[in-house]
XYZ file of C-alpha atoms in Angstrom:
558
model
C 8.482 -58.609 102.775
C 8.853 -60.515 105.985
C 7.326 -63.955 106.332
C 6.469 -65.908 109.432
C 9.409 -67.604 110.797
C 9.723 -69.587 112.398
C 37.465 -71.191 124.574
C 37.880 -71.479 127.503
C 37.784 -75.053 128.670
C 37.408 -77.172 131.762
C 39.674 -79.959 132.836
C 37.773 -83.126 131.845
C 35.473 -84.206 134.630
C 35.760 -80.948 136.521
C 33.236 -78.217 137.097
C 35.843 -75.781 138.286
C 36.134 -72.803 135.925
C 39.618 -72.261 134.463
C 40.036 -68.963 136.297
C 39.783 -70.784 139.623
C 42.381 -73.310 138.580
C 44.968 -70.749 137.642
C 44.287 -68.627 140.695
C 42.457 -65.895 139.169
C 35.478 -66.814 133.262
C 11.493 -74.913 119.375
C 10.781 -76.795 117.939
C 8.571 -75.073 119.166
C 6.301 -72.358 118.480
C 4.725 -71.804 115.185
C 4.641 -68.449 113.465
C 2.030 -66.509 115.374
C 1.570 -62.813 114.795
C -0.584 -59.841 115.655
C -0.505 -56.171 114.754
C -0.157 -53.726 117.591
C -0.763 -50.047 117.472
C -0.176 -48.587 120.887
C 1.469 -49.885 124.014
C -1.349 -50.372 126.472
C -3.405 -53.115 128.115
C -4.577 -56.240 126.383
C -7.420 -58.783 126.245
C -8.383 -62.368 125.541
C -9.135 -63.030 121.938
C -6.309 -61.202 120.344
C -7.249 -58.993 117.423
C -4.755 -58.421 114.693
C -3.380 -54.948 115.437
C -1.782 -53.609 118.574
C -0.392 -50.307 119.722
C 1.878 -49.096 122.468
C 0.754 -46.446 124.893
C 2.140 -44.669 127.885
C -1.051 -45.213 129.860
C -0.430 -46.786 133.247
C 3.274 -47.042 132.688
C 4.139 -46.615 136.329
C 7.654 -47.690 137.242
C 7.514 -50.026 140.217
C 10.503 -50.895 142.338
C 11.394 -54.550 142.011
C 11.512 -56.297 145.370
C 13.150 -59.667 145.263
C 12.707 -62.185 148.062
C 15.779 -63.786 149.555
C 17.108 -66.553 147.357
C 18.455 -69.955 148.267
C 22.185 -70.349 148.094
C 23.370 -71.531 144.687
C 24.183 -75.180 144.317
C 27.960 -75.614 144.472
C 29.673 -77.140 141.468
C 31.060 -80.472 142.618
C 34.238 -81.628 140.919
C 33.959 -84.913 139.073
C 36.854 -87.275 139.789
C 38.891 -88.283 136.765
C 38.486 -92.004 137.436
C 34.740 -91.681 136.817
C 35.350 -91.247 133.122
C 34.297 -94.348 131.271
C 36.687 -95.411 128.533
C 34.571 -98.260 127.189
C 32.649 -96.015 124.837
C 35.745 -94.596 123.177
C 37.309 -96.103 120.105
C 40.927 -97.171 120.356
C 41.989 -94.276 118.165
C 40.315 -91.087 117.028
C 39.249 -91.369 113.412
C 38.893 -88.831 110.643
C 35.444 -88.570 109.148
C 34.858 -90.863 106.183
C 32.698 -90.051 103.187
C 30.337 -92.905 104.040
C 29.910 -91.541 107.572
C 29.101 -88.092 106.185
C 26.545 -89.620 103.808
C 24.853 -91.344 106.750
C 24.815 -88.086 108.703
C 23.304 -86.110 105.815
C 20.670 -88.800 105.390
C 19.691 -89.195 109.061
C 20.630 -85.788 110.586
C 20.919 -86.850 114.211
C 22.310 -83.508 115.389
C 22.587 -82.368 118.969
C 21.430 -78.757 119.212
C 21.858 -76.550 122.274
C 20.182 -73.130 122.489
C 21.073 -70.698 125.279
C 18.336 -68.035 125.425
C 18.595 -64.926 127.580
C 17.859 -61.221 127.936
C 20.277 -58.716 126.407
C 20.504 -56.711 129.630
C 20.788 -57.697 133.286
C 20.006 -55.470 136.245
C 22.721 -55.223 138.880
C 22.032 -56.204 142.505
C 23.198 -53.943 145.342
C 24.228 -54.913 148.848
C 22.556 -58.101 150.005
C 19.707 -57.980 147.501
C 19.454 -60.466 144.667
C 17.730 -59.183 141.556
C 17.367 -62.414 139.643
C 17.724 -62.131 135.887
C 14.300 -61.633 134.333
C 13.305 -63.379 132.177
C 15.443 -66.230 133.488
C 18.150 -67.543 131.133
C 17.152 -70.933 129.780
C 18.552 -73.729 127.678
C 16.757 -75.839 125.093
C 17.936 -79.195 123.763
C 16.804 -79.886 120.201
C 17.525 -82.664 117.753
C 17.390 -86.427 117.997
C 21.090 -86.669 118.825
C 20.586 -86.293 122.580
C 18.311 -89.329 122.733
C 20.610 -91.324 120.467
C 23.600 -90.486 122.623
C 21.849 -91.669 125.772
C 20.729 -94.893 124.073
C 24.290 -95.450 122.898
C 25.687 -95.020 126.402
C 23.167 -97.505 127.801
C 23.952 -99.949 124.998
C 27.654 -99.703 125.852
C 26.857 -100.806 129.412
C 26.555 -97.435 131.130
C 24.169 -97.080 134.078
C 21.037 -94.929 134.040
C 22.805 -92.387 136.224
C 25.906 -92.451 134.062
C 23.869 -91.787 130.916
C 22.092 -88.734 132.364
C 23.011 -85.342 130.933
C 24.083 -82.819 133.597
C 24.370 -79.056 133.191
C 25.576 -76.136 135.293
C 25.249 -72.435 134.477
C 27.081 -69.367 135.761
C 27.945 -65.775 134.936
C 31.613 -66.475 134.229
C 32.718 -64.985 137.538
C 35.121 -66.867 139.783
C 33.434 -65.362 142.867
C 30.123 -67.092 142.200
C 29.513 -70.835 141.982
C 27.820 -72.293 138.951
C 24.233 -73.388 139.540
C 22.922 -76.779 138.558
C 20.181 -76.958 135.946
C 17.490 -79.541 136.555
C 17.230 -81.205 133.152
C 16.060 -84.571 134.524
C 15.279 -85.978 131.098
C 13.639 -82.741 129.898
C 14.568 -80.670 126.858
C 14.164 -77.325 128.611
C 15.384 -75.760 131.829
C 15.486 -72.215 133.233
C 18.063 -70.736 135.614
C 15.827 -68.809 138.005
C 18.354 -67.675 140.630
C 21.164 -66.028 138.654
C 22.159 -62.473 139.545
C 25.131 -60.117 139.273
C 26.244 -58.128 142.324
C 27.570 -54.587 142.510
C 30.983 -55.968 143.493
C 31.280 -57.314 139.943
C 32.586 -54.345 137.976
C 32.076 -55.789 134.502
C 29.940 -53.775 132.105
C 29.263 -56.851 129.971
C 29.440 -60.575 130.619
C 28.522 -63.914 129.077
C 26.762 -66.840 130.673
C 28.699 -70.109 130.782
C 26.955 -73.474 130.477
C 29.003 -76.520 131.465
C 27.630 -79.870 130.275
C 28.729 -83.457 130.944
C 27.270 -86.913 131.411
C 26.823 -88.688 134.723
C 29.775 -90.951 133.930
C 32.011 -87.878 133.709
C 32.183 -87.665 129.912
C 32.699 -83.984 129.111
C 30.425 -82.349 126.536
C 31.919 -78.876 126.800
C 31.623 -75.287 127.962
C 29.139 -73.169 125.996
C 28.722 -69.398 126.132
C 25.733 -67.126 125.683
C 25.814 -63.930 123.669
C 27.104 -60.805 125.415
C 24.843 -59.310 128.119
C 24.941 -55.635 129.123
C 24.848 -54.775 132.834
C 22.550 -51.900 133.830
C 21.978 -50.374 137.255
C 18.213 -49.961 136.850
C 15.691 -49.026 134.159
C 16.024 -45.399 133.134
C 13.274 -43.140 134.498
C 14.175 -40.392 132.065
C 12.562 -39.919 128.702
C 14.587 -42.193 126.455
C 16.789 -40.808 123.700
C 18.153 -42.530 120.621
C 21.583 -41.399 121.811
C 21.473 -44.493 124.031
C 20.732 -46.777 121.112
C 22.004 -49.857 122.937
C 19.095 -49.490 125.382
C 16.472 -48.884 122.689
C 14.551 -51.594 120.863
C 14.990 -51.811 117.100
C 12.490 -53.087 114.579
C 13.147 -56.688 113.631
C 14.771 -57.637 116.943
C 13.626 -60.144 119.571
C 11.835 -59.144 122.760
C 10.248 -60.820 125.768
C 7.189 -59.493 127.608
C 6.357 -60.188 131.219
C 3.786 -59.029 133.734
C 4.336 -58.666 137.467
C 1.327 -57.865 139.653
C 2.011 -55.438 142.497
C 5.755 -55.776 141.833
C 5.776 -59.244 143.380
C 8.411 -61.525 141.901
C 6.345 -64.639 142.592
C 3.528 -63.251 140.452
C 5.695 -62.853 137.338
C 4.104 -64.302 134.208
C 5.713 -64.400 130.778
C 3.958 -64.067 127.442
C 4.353 -67.385 125.695
C 2.838 -69.129 122.691
C 1.619 -72.702 122.600
C -0.336 -74.304 119.784
C -0.720 -70.963 118.043
C -2.300 -69.111 120.976
C -1.006 -66.823 123.711
C -0.393 -68.238 127.168
C 0.863 -66.864 130.474
C 3.674 -69.007 131.848
C 5.563 -68.786 135.115
C 8.517 -70.711 133.669
C 8.760 -70.476 129.884
C 8.936 -67.237 127.942
C 8.625 -66.469 124.269
C 11.150 -64.525 122.222
C 9.079 -62.482 119.790
C 10.276 -60.597 116.750
C 8.870 -57.086 116.926
C 8.371 -55.351 113.593
C 7.688 -51.658 113.061
C 4.884 -51.133 110.521
C 3.289 -48.242 108.709
C 0.158 -47.071 110.507
C -1.993 -47.963 107.485
C -0.604 -51.482 107.134
C -3.441 -53.997 106.870
C -3.537 -57.318 108.691
C -1.973 -60.023 106.531
C 0.239 -63.090 106.608
C 2.727 -61.039 104.581
C 3.528 -57.485 105.527
C 5.991 -54.697 104.836
C 8.244 -53.641 107.677
C 10.175 -50.493 108.470
C 13.630 -49.972 109.873
C 14.182 -47.867 112.965
C 13.500 -47.992 116.681
C 10.207 -48.777 118.376
C 8.477 -45.710 119.852
C 5.391 -45.434 122.020
C 2.467 -45.031 119.650
C 4.110 -47.004 116.867
C 2.203 -49.674 115.005
C 3.938 -52.985 115.510
C 3.477 -56.643 114.741
C 4.710 -59.417 117.001
C 5.772 -62.569 115.268
C 6.351 -65.649 117.340
C 8.634 -68.369 116.427
C 8.687 -68.787 119.796
C 6.051 -62.846 119.449
C 6.020 -59.127 119.501
C 3.552 -56.213 119.746
C 4.139 -52.440 120.250
C 3.156 -48.596 119.796
C 3.837 -43.679 120.736
C 6.177 -40.730 121.103
C 9.557 -41.453 122.716
C 11.646 -44.578 122.113
C 10.773 -47.710 124.058
C 13.624 -48.731 126.355
C 14.789 -51.867 128.149
C 12.647 -52.908 131.138
C 10.143 -50.122 130.533
C 6.408 -50.638 130.990
C 4.142 -50.654 127.962
C 0.627 -51.644 126.986
C -0.557 -53.169 123.732
C -3.660 -51.709 122.183
C -5.449 -53.874 119.630
C -5.561 -51.727 116.552
C -8.997 -50.797 115.218
C -10.777 -52.031 118.359
C -12.739 -50.210 121.043
C -10.026 -49.637 123.683
C -9.063 -53.334 123.804
C -5.674 -54.248 125.270
C -3.508 -57.356 125.638
C -4.002 -58.404 129.244
C -3.032 -61.073 131.750
C -5.902 -62.512 133.785
C -4.720 -65.152 136.244
C -3.092 -67.740 133.962
C -4.866 -66.633 130.799
C -4.227 -63.982 128.165
C -7.378 -62.006 127.421
C -8.545 -58.811 125.753
C -9.288 -56.121 128.296
C -11.376 -53.035 127.569
C -9.863 -49.905 129.062
C -11.888 -47.149 130.697
C -11.645 -43.598 129.290
C -10.045 -41.147 131.683
C -12.700 -38.459 132.406
C -10.235 -35.620 133.039
C -7.595 -36.516 130.439
C -9.054 -37.590 127.089
C -5.637 -38.653 125.779
C -5.384 -41.346 128.475
C -7.152 -44.618 129.144
C -7.227 -46.459 132.441
C -6.005 -50.059 132.368
C -5.416 -52.640 135.061
C -2.117 -54.126 136.194
C -2.562 -57.147 133.954
C -2.383 -54.953 130.856
C 0.920 -53.327 131.852
C 3.811 -55.309 130.350
C 7.540 -54.992 130.892
C 9.550 -55.293 127.685
C 13.152 -56.430 127.291
C 15.344 -57.382 124.326
C 16.485 -60.988 124.076
C 19.212 -62.937 122.339
C 20.288 -66.536 121.929
C 23.365 -68.595 121.137
C 22.885 -71.789 119.128
C 25.292 -74.716 118.927
C 24.848 -77.684 116.595
C 27.127 -80.729 116.440
C 27.272 -84.464 115.737
C 29.802 -87.184 116.555
C 30.309 -88.452 113.019
C 32.722 -91.263 113.932
C 31.311 -92.079 117.342
C 32.219 -90.794 120.837
C 35.336 -88.648 121.133
C 37.658 -87.942 124.046
C 37.779 -84.165 123.687
C 34.954 -81.742 124.534
C 32.729 -80.658 121.664
C 33.580 -77.027 122.367
C 34.616 -74.557 121.154
C 31.948 -74.873 118.470
C 32.917 -73.014 115.272
C 30.297 -70.609 113.933
C 30.217 -69.385 110.318
C 28.786 -65.890 109.852
C 29.289 -65.440 106.112
C 30.687 -66.954 102.918
C 32.483 -65.085 100.147
C 33.307 -66.572 96.755
C 36.625 -65.692 95.119
C 37.638 -66.584 91.581
C 36.034 -68.945 89.094
C 37.013 -70.880 85.999
C 39.420 -73.712 86.799
C 39.364 -73.081 90.536
C 37.020 -71.184 92.820
C 37.889 -70.349 96.412
C 35.411 -69.923 99.234
C 36.265 -67.655 102.153
C 34.521 -68.376 105.463
C 34.208 -65.686 108.120
C 33.129 -66.509 111.647
C 34.530 -67.415 115.052
C 36.212 -70.280 116.903
C 37.990 -71.583 113.790
C 41.010 -73.835 114.337
C 43.640 -75.618 112.192
C 42.027 -79.024 112.811
C 38.836 -78.098 110.922
C 38.040 -79.006 107.321
C 35.279 -77.650 105.109
C 32.936 -80.181 103.526
C 30.563 -79.567 100.613
C 27.886 -82.196 101.099
C 29.803 -85.471 101.391
C 32.947 -84.101 99.707
C 35.885 -82.834 101.770
C 37.469 -79.659 100.414
C 41.093 -78.583 100.526
C 41.092 -76.176 103.476
C 43.475 -73.500 104.689
C 43.250 -72.050 108.206
C 44.028 -68.329 108.449
C 42.999 -67.332 111.944
C 40.170 -67.902 114.427
C 37.882 -65.706 112.310
C 38.828 -66.741 108.765
C 39.313 -69.866 106.648
C 39.742 -70.551 102.922
C 38.837 -73.638 100.941
C 38.831 -74.822 97.338
C 35.345 -75.337 95.907
C 35.124 -78.989 94.760
C 34.418 -79.673 91.105
C 30.776 -80.371 90.311
C 31.864 -83.790 89.042
C 32.498 -84.793 92.671
C 28.715 -84.750 93.138
C 27.442 -85.483 89.639
C 29.511 -88.047 87.763
C 27.709 -87.265 84.509
C 27.863 -83.541 85.125
C 28.258 -82.801 81.409
C 24.525 -83.374 80.898
C 23.351 -81.780 84.127
C 20.929 -78.930 83.536
C 19.511 -78.586 87.062
C 21.135 -76.713 89.979
C 22.974 -78.847 92.527
C 22.720 -77.589 96.114
C 24.945 -78.983 98.862
C 25.197 -78.112 102.580
C 28.421 -76.579 103.878
C 29.763 -78.181 107.069
C 32.866 -77.910 109.217
C 34.410 -81.186 110.392
C 36.959 -81.578 113.178
C 39.874 -83.987 112.808
C 38.241 -86.471 115.222
C 35.014 -86.664 113.195
C 32.845 -84.038 114.934
C 30.503 -82.467 112.366
C 29.412 -78.850 112.850
C 26.515 -77.904 110.560
C 26.709 -74.264 109.431
C 23.137 -73.842 108.183
C 24.586 -72.595 104.875
C 24.383 -74.158 101.431
C 26.384 -73.866 98.221
C 24.653 -74.128 94.842
C 26.180 -75.134 91.509
C 23.986 -73.675 88.761
C 24.507 -74.594 85.066
C 24.798 -71.447 83.015
C 25.525 -70.959 79.291
C 28.622 -68.973 78.476
C 32.331 -69.072 77.673
C 34.884 -70.593 80.008
C 37.415 -67.975 81.115
C 40.823 -69.143 82.189
C 41.608 -68.918 85.882
C 44.832 -69.498 87.844
C 45.255 -72.936 89.332
C 44.767 -73.801 92.981
C 48.330 -73.109 94.068
C 48.293 -69.651 92.490
C 45.046 -68.693 94.216
C 46.124 -70.083 97.577
C 49.398 -68.212 97.260
C 47.649 -64.952 96.406
C 45.643 -65.215 99.624
C 48.763 -65.284 101.722
C 50.872 -62.361 102.801
C 54.487 -62.552 101.478
C 56.810 -63.471 104.353
C 58.951 -60.590 105.605
C 62.677 -60.912 104.799
C 63.688 -61.394 108.441
C 60.985 -64.043 109.070
C 61.354 -66.528 106.219
C 59.134 -69.065 107.995
C 56.070 -66.828 108.203
C 53.165 -68.020 106.067
C 49.995 -66.281 107.070
C 48.974 -62.680 107.404
C 47.066 -62.127 110.661
C 44.159 -60.532 108.785
C 42.300 -61.983 105.800
C 43.430 -60.623 102.442
C 40.805 -60.122 99.751
C 41.620 -61.787 96.472
C 41.413 -59.923 93.159
C 37.893 -59.164 91.914
C 36.206 -62.449 91.029
C 35.985 -63.491 87.433
C 32.654 -64.647 86.028
C 31.648 -67.684 88.041
C 32.191 -70.387 85.448
C 34.139 -73.503 86.049
C 36.371 -75.329 83.576
C 36.005 -79.116 83.638
C 37.808 -82.131 82.303
C 35.172 -83.030 79.712
C 34.844 -81.458 76.298
C 32.425 -78.535 76.065
C 31.097 -78.801 79.604
C 28.187 -76.876 80.985
C 29.632 -73.781 82.726
C 28.740 -73.601 86.401
C 27.538 -70.567 88.342
C 27.891 -70.581 92.118
C 25.345 -69.298 94.625
C 25.626 -68.970 98.393
C 22.642 -69.203 100.689
C 21.973 -67.313 103.883
C 21.811 -69.245 107.152
C 18.729 -71.364 107.696
C 16.880 -71.464 110.995
C 16.866 -74.566 113.116
């Protein structure tokens, strides 16, 4: 059942990408959903079911007006960096500081949201990315940081957050984002030319404060470059261009192929809106045709086809329905299931229900207007969450480590937790709640740590009968806290206490024996799986303790 949801670096103070230097790259919406049955046009008061139809799916050439030249990325002189806000020496995170963080949670959260594909521009044309990539700033940390800078004597200009965005290409300047105290900004004039031969690329977002303090360089997810939407009947052989159930999509409408008329489907206060700037990323679910309208619903795996019954869920929405697979940047219409030819439709700045007209000569077709013809595209986002646990630091926040999964090894006396992800480094430590764990760095994608004893959280653990859940965080040596969105649960469980090797034995078993001719080698380049885990019980220092069972949670949404 699915429920509503909801390293490369820059020289400090510089906006010049590294490749140029070396001569050579929510908050927001509440769960809002509707069933769709066929892709077709759509109306005002949105009924529960929609469908996708081929009706009026006429491919229109996209004509883009000339764009202004991108704003150059001015270098920031080194002397502009203020040193007053820095402590005399970088400090490791203390337990008290972690307790304050867990209590107040003043995180800074950056979300880079974008389409999964980008259409290439040829010659002098500029096909701007549609929908435009955008960034969102969430969390109270951004406001706190600005207040802190002002308190330390910084000027209004020096405390302003600045951001530039680019496609990671040394031939194209980064473009400035107009945050101006806002928590959202879209990059409306990004494009990729035919001289750029990359098949995939990532957006780069450079952030710093007006006083020159570097925040870091953040990357989007990978974006696929396409020449133009396919006019052929789509095949599942090109799965990377198809749209799978459970993925995110954006829908936009462009009257008479005019770029200036582009409106994006968006949700505000639980209702659909047409926006010229903000766009919603909707989860599109494939349903059985007989699925009834409900807050809870069963979903199917597979790819979205025209004529399929779909439900769009907005945390930020999705609707679809037919015969061949729906492809990137194809036109579709959303029929409101179980209605009399009603379709999801744009009317000026409003979203309405539009009643289609039967086609006299072709009974299997219905005539809709331009406002009911939507272009669909898959979307993705990269999220970064961090907090300066010991105050301002000299180094950029990036690269931000991301944990994809946790795997528990062992039990008894000592349990080991294996973390898999990206951007790991030797100066990171794993914390369970406010307790630092013994941590071993393997490589950029793998780390190991010792699970702390339950007594570190519950002094009188012997009598504990309730589960104890703690958040898992990564902490950099200078006090930067990176929340993972994962939790670890100690669950009391009756049973015997098996013996388990001590910490040193387990740590040693995770390492690859050094080859004879390299006596100094300690780590195998790839993670080694430990022996099959024993029952997850933990031996403690007290007599007849309550055995502990461990549980790992999946990531939580922001």
